[in-house]
PDB file of C-alpha atoms and ligand atoms in Angstrom:
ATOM      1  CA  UNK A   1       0.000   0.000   0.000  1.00 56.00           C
ATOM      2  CA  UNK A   2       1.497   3.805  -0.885  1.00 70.00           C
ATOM      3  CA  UNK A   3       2.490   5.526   2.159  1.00 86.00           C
ATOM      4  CA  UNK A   4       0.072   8.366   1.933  1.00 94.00           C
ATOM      5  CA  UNK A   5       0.351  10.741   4.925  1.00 96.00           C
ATOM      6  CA  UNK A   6      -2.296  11.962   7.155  1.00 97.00           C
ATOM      7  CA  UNK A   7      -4.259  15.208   6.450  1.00 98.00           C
ATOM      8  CA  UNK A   8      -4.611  18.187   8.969  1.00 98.00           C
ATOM      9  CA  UNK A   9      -7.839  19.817   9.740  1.00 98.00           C
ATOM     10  CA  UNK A  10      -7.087  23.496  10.584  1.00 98.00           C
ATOM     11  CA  UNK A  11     -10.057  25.339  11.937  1.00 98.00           C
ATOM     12  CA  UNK A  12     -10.822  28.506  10.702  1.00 98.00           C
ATOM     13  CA  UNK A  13     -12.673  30.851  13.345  1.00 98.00           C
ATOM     14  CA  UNK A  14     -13.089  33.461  11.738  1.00 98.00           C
ATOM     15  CA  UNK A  15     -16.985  33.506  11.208  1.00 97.00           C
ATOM     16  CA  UNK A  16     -17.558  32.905  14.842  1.00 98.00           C
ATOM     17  CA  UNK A  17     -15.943  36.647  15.332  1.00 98.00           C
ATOM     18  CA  UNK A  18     -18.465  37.558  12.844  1.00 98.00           C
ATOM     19  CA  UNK A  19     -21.369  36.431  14.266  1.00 97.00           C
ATOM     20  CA  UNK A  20     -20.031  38.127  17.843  1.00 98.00           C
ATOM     21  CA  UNK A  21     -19.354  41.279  16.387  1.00 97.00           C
ATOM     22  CA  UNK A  22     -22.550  41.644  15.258  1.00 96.00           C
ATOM     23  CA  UNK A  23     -23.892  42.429  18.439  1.00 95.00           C
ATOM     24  CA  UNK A  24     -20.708  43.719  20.140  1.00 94.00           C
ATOM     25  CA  UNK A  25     -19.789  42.060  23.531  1.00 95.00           C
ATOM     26  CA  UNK A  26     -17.891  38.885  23.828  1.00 96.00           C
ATOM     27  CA  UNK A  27     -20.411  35.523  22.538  1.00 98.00           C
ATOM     28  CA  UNK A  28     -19.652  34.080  21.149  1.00 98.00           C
ATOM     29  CA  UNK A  29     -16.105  33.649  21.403  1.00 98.00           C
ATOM     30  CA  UNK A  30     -14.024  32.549  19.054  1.00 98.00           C
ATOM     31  CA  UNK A  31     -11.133  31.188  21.810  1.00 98.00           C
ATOM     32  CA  UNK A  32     -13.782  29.109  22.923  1.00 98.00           C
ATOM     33  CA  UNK A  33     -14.802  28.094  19.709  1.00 98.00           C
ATOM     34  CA  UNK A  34     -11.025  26.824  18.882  1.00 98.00           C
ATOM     35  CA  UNK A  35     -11.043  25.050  21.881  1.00 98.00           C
ATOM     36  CA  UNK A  36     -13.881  23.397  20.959  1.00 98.00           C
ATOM     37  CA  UNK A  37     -12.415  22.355  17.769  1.00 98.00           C
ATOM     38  CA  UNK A  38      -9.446  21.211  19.190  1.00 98.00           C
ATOM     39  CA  UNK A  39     -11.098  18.395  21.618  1.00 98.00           C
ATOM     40  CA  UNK A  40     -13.605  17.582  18.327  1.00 98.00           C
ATOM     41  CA  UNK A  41     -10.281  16.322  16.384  1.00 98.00           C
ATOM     42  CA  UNK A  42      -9.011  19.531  14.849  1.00 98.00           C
ATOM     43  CA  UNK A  43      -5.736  19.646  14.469  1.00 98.00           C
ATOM     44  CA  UNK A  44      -4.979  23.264  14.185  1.00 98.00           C
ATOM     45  CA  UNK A  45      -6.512  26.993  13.936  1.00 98.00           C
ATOM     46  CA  UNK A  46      -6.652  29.855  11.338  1.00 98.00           C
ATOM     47  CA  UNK A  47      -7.431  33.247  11.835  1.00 98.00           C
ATOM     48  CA  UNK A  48      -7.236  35.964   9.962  1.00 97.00           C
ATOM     49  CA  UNK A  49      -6.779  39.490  11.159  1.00 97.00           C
ATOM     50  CA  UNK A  50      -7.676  41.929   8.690  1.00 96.00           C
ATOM     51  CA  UNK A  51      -6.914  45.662   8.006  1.00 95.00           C
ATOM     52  CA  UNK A  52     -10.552  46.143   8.516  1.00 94.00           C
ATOM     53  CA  UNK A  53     -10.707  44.449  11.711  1.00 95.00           C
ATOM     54  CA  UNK A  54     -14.463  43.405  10.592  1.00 94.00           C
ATOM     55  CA  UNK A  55     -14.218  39.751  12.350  1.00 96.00           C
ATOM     56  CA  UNK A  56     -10.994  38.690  14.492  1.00 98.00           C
ATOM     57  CA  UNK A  57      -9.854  41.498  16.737  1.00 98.00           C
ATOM     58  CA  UNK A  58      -5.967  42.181  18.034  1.00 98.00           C
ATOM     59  CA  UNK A  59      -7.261  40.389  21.117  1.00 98.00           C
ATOM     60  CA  UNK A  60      -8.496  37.633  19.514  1.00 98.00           C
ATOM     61  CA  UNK A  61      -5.189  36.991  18.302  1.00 98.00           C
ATOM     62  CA  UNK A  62      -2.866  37.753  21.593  1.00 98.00           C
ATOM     63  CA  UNK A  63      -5.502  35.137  23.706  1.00 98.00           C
ATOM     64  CA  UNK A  64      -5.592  32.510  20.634  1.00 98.00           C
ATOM     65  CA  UNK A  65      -1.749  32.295  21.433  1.00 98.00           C
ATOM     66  CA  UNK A  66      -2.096  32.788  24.771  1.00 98.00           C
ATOM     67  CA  UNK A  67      -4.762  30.073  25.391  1.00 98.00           C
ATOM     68  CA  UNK A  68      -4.256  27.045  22.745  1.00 97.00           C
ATOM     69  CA  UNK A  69      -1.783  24.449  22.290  1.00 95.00           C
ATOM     70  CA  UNK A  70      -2.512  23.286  18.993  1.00 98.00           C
ATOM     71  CA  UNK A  71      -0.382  25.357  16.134  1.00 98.00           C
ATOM     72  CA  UNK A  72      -1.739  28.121  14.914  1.00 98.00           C
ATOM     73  CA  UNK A  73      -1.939  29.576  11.675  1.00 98.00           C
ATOM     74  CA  UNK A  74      -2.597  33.374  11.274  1.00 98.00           C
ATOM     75  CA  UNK A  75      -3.726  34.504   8.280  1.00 98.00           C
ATOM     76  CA  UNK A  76      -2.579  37.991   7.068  1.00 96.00           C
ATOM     77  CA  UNK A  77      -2.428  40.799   3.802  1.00 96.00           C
ATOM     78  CA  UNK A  78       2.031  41.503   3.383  1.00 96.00           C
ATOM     79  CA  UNK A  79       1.834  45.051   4.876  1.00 96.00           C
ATOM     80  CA  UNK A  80       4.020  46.577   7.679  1.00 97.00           C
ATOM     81  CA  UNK A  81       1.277  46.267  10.401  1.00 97.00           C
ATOM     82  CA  UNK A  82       0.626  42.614   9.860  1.00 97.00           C
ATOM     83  CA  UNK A  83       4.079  41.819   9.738  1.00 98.00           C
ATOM     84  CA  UNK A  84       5.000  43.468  12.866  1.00 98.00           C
ATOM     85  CA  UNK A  85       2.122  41.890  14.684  1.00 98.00           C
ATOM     86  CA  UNK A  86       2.478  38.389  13.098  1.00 98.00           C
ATOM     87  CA  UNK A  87       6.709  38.871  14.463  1.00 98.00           C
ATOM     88  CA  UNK A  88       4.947  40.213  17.770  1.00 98.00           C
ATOM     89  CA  UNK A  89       2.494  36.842  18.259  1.00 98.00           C
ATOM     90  CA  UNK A  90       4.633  34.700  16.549  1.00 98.00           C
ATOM     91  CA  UNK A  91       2.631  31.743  15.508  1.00 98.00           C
ATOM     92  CA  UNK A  92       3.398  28.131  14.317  1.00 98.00           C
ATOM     93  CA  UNK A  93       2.667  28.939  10.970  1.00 98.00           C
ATOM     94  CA  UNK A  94       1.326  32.407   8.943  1.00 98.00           C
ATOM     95  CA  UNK A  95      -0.287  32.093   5.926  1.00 98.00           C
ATOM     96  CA  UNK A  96       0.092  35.206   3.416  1.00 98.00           C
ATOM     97  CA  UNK A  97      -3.266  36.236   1.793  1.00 97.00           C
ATOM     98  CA  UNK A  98      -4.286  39.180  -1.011  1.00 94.00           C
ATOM     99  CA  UNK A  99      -6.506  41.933   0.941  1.00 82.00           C
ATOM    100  CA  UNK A 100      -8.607  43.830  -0.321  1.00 76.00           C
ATOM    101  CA  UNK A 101     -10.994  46.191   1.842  1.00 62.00           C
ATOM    102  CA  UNK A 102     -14.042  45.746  -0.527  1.00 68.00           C
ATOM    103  CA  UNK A 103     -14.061  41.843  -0.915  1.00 70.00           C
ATOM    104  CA  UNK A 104     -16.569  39.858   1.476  1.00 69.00           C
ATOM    105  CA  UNK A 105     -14.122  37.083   2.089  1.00 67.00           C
ATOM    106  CA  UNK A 106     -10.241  36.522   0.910  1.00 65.00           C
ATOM    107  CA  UNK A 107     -11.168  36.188  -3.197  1.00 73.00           C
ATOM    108  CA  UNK A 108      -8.350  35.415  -5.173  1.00 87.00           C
ATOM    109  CA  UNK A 109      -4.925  34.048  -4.613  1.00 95.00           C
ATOM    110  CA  UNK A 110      -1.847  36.004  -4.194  1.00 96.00           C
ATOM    111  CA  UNK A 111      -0.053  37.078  -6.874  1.00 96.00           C
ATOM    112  CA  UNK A 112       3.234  35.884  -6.054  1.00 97.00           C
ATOM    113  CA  UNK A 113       4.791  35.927  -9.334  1.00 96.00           C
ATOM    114  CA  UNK A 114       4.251  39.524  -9.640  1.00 96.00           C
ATOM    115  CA  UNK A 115       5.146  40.515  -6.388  1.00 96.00           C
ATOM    116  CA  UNK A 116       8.217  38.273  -5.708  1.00 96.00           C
ATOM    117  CA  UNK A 117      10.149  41.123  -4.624  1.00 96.00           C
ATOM    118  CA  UNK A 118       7.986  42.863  -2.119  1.00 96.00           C
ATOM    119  CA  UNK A 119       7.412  39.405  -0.740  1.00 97.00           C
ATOM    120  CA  UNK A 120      10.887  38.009  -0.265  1.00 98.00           C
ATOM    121  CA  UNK A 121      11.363  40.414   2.546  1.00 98.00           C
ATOM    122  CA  UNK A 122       8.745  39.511   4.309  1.00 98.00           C
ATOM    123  CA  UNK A 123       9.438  35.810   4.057  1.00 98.00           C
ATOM    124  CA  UNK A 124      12.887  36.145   4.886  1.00 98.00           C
ATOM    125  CA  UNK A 125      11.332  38.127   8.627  1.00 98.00           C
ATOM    126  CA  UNK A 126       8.965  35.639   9.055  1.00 98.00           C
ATOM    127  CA  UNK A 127      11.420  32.657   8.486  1.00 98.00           C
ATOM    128  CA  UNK A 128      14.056  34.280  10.711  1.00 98.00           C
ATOM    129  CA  UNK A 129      11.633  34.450  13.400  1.00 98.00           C
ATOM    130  CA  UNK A 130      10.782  30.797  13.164  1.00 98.00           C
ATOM    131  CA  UNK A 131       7.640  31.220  11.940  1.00 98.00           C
ATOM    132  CA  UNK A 132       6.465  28.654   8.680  1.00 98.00           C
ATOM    133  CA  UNK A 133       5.791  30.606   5.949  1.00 98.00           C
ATOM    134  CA  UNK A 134       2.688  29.898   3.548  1.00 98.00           C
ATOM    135  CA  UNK A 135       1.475  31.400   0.474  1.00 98.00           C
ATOM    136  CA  UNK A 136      -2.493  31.721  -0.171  1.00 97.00           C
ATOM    137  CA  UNK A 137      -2.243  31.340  -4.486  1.00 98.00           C
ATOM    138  CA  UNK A 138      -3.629  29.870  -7.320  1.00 97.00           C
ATOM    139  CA  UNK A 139      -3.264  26.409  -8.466  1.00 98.00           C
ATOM    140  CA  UNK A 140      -1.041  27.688 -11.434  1.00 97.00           C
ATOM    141  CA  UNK A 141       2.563  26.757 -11.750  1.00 97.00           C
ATOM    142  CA  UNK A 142       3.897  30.004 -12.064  1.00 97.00           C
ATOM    143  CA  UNK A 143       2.846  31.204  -8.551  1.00 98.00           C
ATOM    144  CA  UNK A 144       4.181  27.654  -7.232  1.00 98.00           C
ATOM    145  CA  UNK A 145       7.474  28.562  -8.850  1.00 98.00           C
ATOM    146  CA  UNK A 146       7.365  32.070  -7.575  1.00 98.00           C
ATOM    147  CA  UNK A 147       6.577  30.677  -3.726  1.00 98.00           C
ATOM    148  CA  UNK A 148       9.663  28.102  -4.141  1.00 98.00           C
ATOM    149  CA  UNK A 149      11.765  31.359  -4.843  1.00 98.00           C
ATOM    150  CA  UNK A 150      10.763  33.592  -2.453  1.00 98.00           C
ATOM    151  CA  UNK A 151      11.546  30.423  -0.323  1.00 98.00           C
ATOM    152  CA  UNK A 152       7.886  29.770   1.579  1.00 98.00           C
ATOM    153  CA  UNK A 153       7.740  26.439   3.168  1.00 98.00           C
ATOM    154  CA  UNK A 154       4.241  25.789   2.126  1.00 98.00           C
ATOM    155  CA  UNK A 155       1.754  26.878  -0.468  1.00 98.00           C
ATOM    156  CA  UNK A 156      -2.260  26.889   0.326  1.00 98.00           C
ATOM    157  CA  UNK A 157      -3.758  26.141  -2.891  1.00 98.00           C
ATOM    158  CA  UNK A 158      -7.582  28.266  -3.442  1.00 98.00           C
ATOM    159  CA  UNK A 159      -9.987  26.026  -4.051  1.00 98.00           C
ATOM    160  CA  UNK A 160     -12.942  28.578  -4.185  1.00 97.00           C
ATOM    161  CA  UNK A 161     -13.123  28.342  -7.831  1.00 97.00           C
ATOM    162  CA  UNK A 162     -13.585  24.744  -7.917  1.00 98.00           C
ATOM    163  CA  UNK A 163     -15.916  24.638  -4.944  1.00 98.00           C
ATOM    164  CA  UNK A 164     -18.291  27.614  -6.870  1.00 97.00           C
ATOM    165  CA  UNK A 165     -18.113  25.685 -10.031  1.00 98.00           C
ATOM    166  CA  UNK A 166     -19.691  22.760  -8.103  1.00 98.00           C
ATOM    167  CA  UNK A 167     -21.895  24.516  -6.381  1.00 97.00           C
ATOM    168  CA  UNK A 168     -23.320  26.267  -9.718  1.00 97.00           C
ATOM    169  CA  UNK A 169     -23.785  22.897 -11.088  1.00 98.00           C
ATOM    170  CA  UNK A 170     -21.104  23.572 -13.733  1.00 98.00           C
ATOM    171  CA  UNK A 171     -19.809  20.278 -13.550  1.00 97.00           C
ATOM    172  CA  UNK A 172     -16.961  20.722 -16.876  1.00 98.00           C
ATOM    173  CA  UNK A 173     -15.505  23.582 -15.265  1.00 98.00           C
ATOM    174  CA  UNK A 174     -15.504  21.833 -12.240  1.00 98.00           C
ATOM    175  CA  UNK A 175     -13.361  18.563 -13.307  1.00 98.00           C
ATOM    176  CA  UNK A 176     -10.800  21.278 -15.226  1.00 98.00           C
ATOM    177  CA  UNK A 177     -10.456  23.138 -11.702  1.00 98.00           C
ATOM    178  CA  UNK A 178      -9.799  20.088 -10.252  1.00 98.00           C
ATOM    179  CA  UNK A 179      -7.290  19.020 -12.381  1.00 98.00           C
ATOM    180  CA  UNK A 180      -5.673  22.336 -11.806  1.00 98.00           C
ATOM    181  CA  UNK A 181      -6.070  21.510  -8.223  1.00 98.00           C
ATOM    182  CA  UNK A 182      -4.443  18.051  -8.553  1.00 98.00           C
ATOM    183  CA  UNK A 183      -1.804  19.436 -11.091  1.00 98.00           C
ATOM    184  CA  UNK A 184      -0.705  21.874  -8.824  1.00 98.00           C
ATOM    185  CA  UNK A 185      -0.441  20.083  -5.785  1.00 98.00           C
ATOM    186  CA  UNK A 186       2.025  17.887  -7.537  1.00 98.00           C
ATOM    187  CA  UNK A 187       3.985  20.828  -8.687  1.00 98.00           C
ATOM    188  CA  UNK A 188       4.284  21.942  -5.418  1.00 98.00           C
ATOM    189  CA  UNK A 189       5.393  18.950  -3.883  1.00 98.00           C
ATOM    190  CA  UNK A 190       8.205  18.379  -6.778  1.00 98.00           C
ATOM    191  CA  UNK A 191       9.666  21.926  -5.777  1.00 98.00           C
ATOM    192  CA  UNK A 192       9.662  20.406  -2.012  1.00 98.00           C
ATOM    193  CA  UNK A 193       6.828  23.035  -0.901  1.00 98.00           C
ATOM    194  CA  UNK A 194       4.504  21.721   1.933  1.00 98.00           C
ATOM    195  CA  UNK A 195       0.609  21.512   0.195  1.00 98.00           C
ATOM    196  CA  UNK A 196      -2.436  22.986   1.917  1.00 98.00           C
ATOM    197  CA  UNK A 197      -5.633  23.651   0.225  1.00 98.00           C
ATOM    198  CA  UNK A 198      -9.019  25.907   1.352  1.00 98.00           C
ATOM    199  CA  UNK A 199     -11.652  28.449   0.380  1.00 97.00           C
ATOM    200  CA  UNK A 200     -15.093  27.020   0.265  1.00 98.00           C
ATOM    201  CA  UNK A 201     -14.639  23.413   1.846  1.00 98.00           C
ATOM    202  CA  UNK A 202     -18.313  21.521   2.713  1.00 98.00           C
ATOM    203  CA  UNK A 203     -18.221  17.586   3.900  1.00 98.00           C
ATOM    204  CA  UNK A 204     -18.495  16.576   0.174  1.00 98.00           C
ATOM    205  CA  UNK A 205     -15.383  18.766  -1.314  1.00 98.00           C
ATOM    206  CA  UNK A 206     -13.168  18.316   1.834  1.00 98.00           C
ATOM    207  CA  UNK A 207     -13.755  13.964   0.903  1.00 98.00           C
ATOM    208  CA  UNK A 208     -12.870  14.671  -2.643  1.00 98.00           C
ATOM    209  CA  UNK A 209      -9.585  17.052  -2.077  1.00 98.00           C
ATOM    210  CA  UNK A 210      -9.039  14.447   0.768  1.00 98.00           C
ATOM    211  CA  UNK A 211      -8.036  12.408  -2.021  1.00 98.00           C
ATOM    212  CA  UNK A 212      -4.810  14.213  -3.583  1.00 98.00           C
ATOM    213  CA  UNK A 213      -2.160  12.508  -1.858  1.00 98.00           C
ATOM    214  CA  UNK A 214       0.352  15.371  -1.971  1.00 98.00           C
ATOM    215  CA  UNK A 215      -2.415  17.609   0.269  1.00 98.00           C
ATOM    216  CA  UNK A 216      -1.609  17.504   3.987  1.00 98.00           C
ATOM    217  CA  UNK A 217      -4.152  20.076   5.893  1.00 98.00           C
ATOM    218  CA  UNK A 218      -7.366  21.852   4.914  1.00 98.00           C
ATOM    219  CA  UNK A 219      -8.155  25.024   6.381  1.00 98.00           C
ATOM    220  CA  UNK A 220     -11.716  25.131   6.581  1.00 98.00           C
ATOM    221  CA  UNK A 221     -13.786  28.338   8.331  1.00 98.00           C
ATOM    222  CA  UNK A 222     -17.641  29.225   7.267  1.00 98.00           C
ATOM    223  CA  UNK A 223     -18.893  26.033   5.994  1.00 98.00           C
ATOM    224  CA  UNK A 224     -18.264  24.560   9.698  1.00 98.00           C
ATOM    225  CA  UNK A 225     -19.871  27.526  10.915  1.00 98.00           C
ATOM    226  CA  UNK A 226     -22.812  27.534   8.961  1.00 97.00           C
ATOM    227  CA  UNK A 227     -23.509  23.906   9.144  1.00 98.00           C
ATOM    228  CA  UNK A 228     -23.030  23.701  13.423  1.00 97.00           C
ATOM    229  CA  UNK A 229     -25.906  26.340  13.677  1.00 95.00           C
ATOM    230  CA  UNK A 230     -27.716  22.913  12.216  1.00 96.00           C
ATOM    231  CA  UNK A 231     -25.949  20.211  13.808  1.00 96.00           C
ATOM    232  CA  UNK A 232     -26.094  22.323  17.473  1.00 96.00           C
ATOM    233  CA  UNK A 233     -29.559  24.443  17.272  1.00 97.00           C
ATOM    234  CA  UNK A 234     -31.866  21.521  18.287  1.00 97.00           C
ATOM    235  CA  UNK A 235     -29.792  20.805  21.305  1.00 97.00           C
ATOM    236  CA  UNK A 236     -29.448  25.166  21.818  1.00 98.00           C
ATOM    237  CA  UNK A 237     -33.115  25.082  21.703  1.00 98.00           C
ATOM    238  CA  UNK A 238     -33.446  22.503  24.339  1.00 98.00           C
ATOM    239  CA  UNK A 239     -31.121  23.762  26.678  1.00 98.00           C
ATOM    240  CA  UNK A 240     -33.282  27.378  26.852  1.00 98.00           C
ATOM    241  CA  UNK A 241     -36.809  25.357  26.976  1.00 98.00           C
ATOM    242  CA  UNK A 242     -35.101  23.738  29.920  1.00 98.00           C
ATOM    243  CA  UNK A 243     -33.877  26.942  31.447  1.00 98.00           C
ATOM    244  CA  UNK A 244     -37.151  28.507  31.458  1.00 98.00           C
ATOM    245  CA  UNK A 245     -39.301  25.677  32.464  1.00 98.00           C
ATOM    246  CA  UNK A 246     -36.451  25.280  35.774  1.00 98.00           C
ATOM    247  CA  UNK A 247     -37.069  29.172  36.273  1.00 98.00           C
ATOM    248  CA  UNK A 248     -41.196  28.766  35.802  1.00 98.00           C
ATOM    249  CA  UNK A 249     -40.909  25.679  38.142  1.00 97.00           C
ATOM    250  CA  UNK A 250     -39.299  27.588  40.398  1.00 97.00           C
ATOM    251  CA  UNK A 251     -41.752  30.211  40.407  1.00 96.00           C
ATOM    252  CA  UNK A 252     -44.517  27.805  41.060  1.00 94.00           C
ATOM    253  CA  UNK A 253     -42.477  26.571  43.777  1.00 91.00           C
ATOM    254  CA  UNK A 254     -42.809  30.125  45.263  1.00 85.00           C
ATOM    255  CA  UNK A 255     -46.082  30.839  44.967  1.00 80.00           C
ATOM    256  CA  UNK A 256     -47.040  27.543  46.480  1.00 74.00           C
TER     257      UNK A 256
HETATM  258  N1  PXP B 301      -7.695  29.564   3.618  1.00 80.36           N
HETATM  259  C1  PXP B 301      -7.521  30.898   3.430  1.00 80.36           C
HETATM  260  C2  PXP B 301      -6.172  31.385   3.061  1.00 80.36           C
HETATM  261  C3  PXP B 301      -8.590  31.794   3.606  1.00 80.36           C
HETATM  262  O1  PXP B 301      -8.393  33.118   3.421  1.00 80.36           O
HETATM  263  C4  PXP B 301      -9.837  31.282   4.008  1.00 80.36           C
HETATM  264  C5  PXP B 301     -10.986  32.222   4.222  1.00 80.36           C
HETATM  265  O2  PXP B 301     -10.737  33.062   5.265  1.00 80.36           O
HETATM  266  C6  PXP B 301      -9.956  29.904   4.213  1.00 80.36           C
HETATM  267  C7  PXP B 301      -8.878  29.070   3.997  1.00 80.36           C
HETATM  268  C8  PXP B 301     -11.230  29.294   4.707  1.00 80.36           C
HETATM  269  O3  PXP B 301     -12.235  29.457   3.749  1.00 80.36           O
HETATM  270  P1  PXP B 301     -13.729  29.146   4.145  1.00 80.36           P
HETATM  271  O4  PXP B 301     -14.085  30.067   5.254  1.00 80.36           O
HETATM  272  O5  PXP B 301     -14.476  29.393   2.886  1.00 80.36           O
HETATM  273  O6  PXP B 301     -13.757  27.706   4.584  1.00 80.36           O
END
């Protein structure tokens, strides 16, 4: 049998700031959250801190180092700020993304092959500080080749155009992604880069990808999200039925 190596589930909280922030105040928290992940079989967390600040906060970041074993993997654009935070928190691993302040949700990959020479510097800081260096790109040779030169340890191939091709019911476009997918993953390991993959991950796609060899952690965020509000509500809803009939019990209690 080929000696095909485990794959890492990295759990991307994100979306669990999002849904706090909406109301301000601290539930629910995305620490907790990571912890949760971590005793369910996760094997790691991603965050990303953005310019914006619109999910994961500064704090968010100092307490997921502060509070969690597991590695973690913080997401974040090439500019000064982020670099002197990521050197600051230094985490296991930081993955370099494109940011831009009008986009819902990290949309492209980086363009490594055109920035090779803004990036190199900030490899090179990252690298000297310990910290594993991925690149967020494309699954397109040339940006594989331009990660291998800026010296990154790992690529994290996008996989949001396959996953929105599947989910459009474009099934051609979808096989040609994946072969990109597949294609590139191979690439990457023949240039000795480590090969993540994420954007858009459900059950179904996270099984398939599963499946390239070469592929050793998925970073997965709002899909998990999204689908515990339906594996947790029922038992949420039970839990407050039970609160209020203790408290109405009680009152009875009371007046009797
Ligand atoms: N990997 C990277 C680099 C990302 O930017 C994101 C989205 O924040 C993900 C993985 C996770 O994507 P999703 O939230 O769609 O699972």
């Amino acid at each position: 049998m080929a000696d095909v190596r485990p794959i890492r589930l990295g759990v991307n909280v994100d979306h669990v700031a999002t849904v706090r922030n909406a109301r301000g105040g601290r539930h629910p928290d995305p620490v907790r959250a990571a912890k949760a992940a971590l005793a369910a079989g996760a094997d790691g967390i991603t965050a990303h801190l953005r310019e914006d600040r619109r999910h994961i906060t500064d704090d968010d970041v100092r307490r997921l180092k502060a509070e969690i074993s597991a590695p973690l993997n913080l997401e974040m654009a090439a500019t000064e700020e982020m670099l002197a935070i990521t050197l600051k928190t230094r985490p296991h691993a930081s993955c370099i993304v494109p940011e831009k302040r009008s986009e819902r949700t990290t949309e492209g990959g980086l363009d490594a092959a055109g920035a090779r020479a803004a990036l190199a510097p900030v490899v090179a800081k990252l690298r000297a500080a310990g910290i594993r260096v991925s690149l967020f790109v494309e699954p397109d040779s040339r940006q594989i080749e331009a990660a291998a030169a800026v010296k990154a340890s790992i690529v994290e191939l996008h996989t949001g155009a396959w996953c929105e091709a599947l989910s459009s019911g474009d099934a051609k476009a979808a096989e040609a992604e994946f072969e990109r997918l597949g294609m590139a993953a191979r690439k990457a390991a023949s240039l000795d880069l480590e090969v993540h993959a994420g954007h858009g991950l459900d059950f179904a796609t996270a099984e398939r990808i599963a499946m390239l060899p070469e592929i050793v952690e998925l970073n997965i965020g709002h899909f998990l999200v999204g689908e515990a509000l339906f594996a947790g509500f029922e038992t949420v809803i039970r839990l407050m039925r039970a609160a209020m009939d203790r408290g109405r019990a009680r009152a009875r209690g009371r007046a009797a």
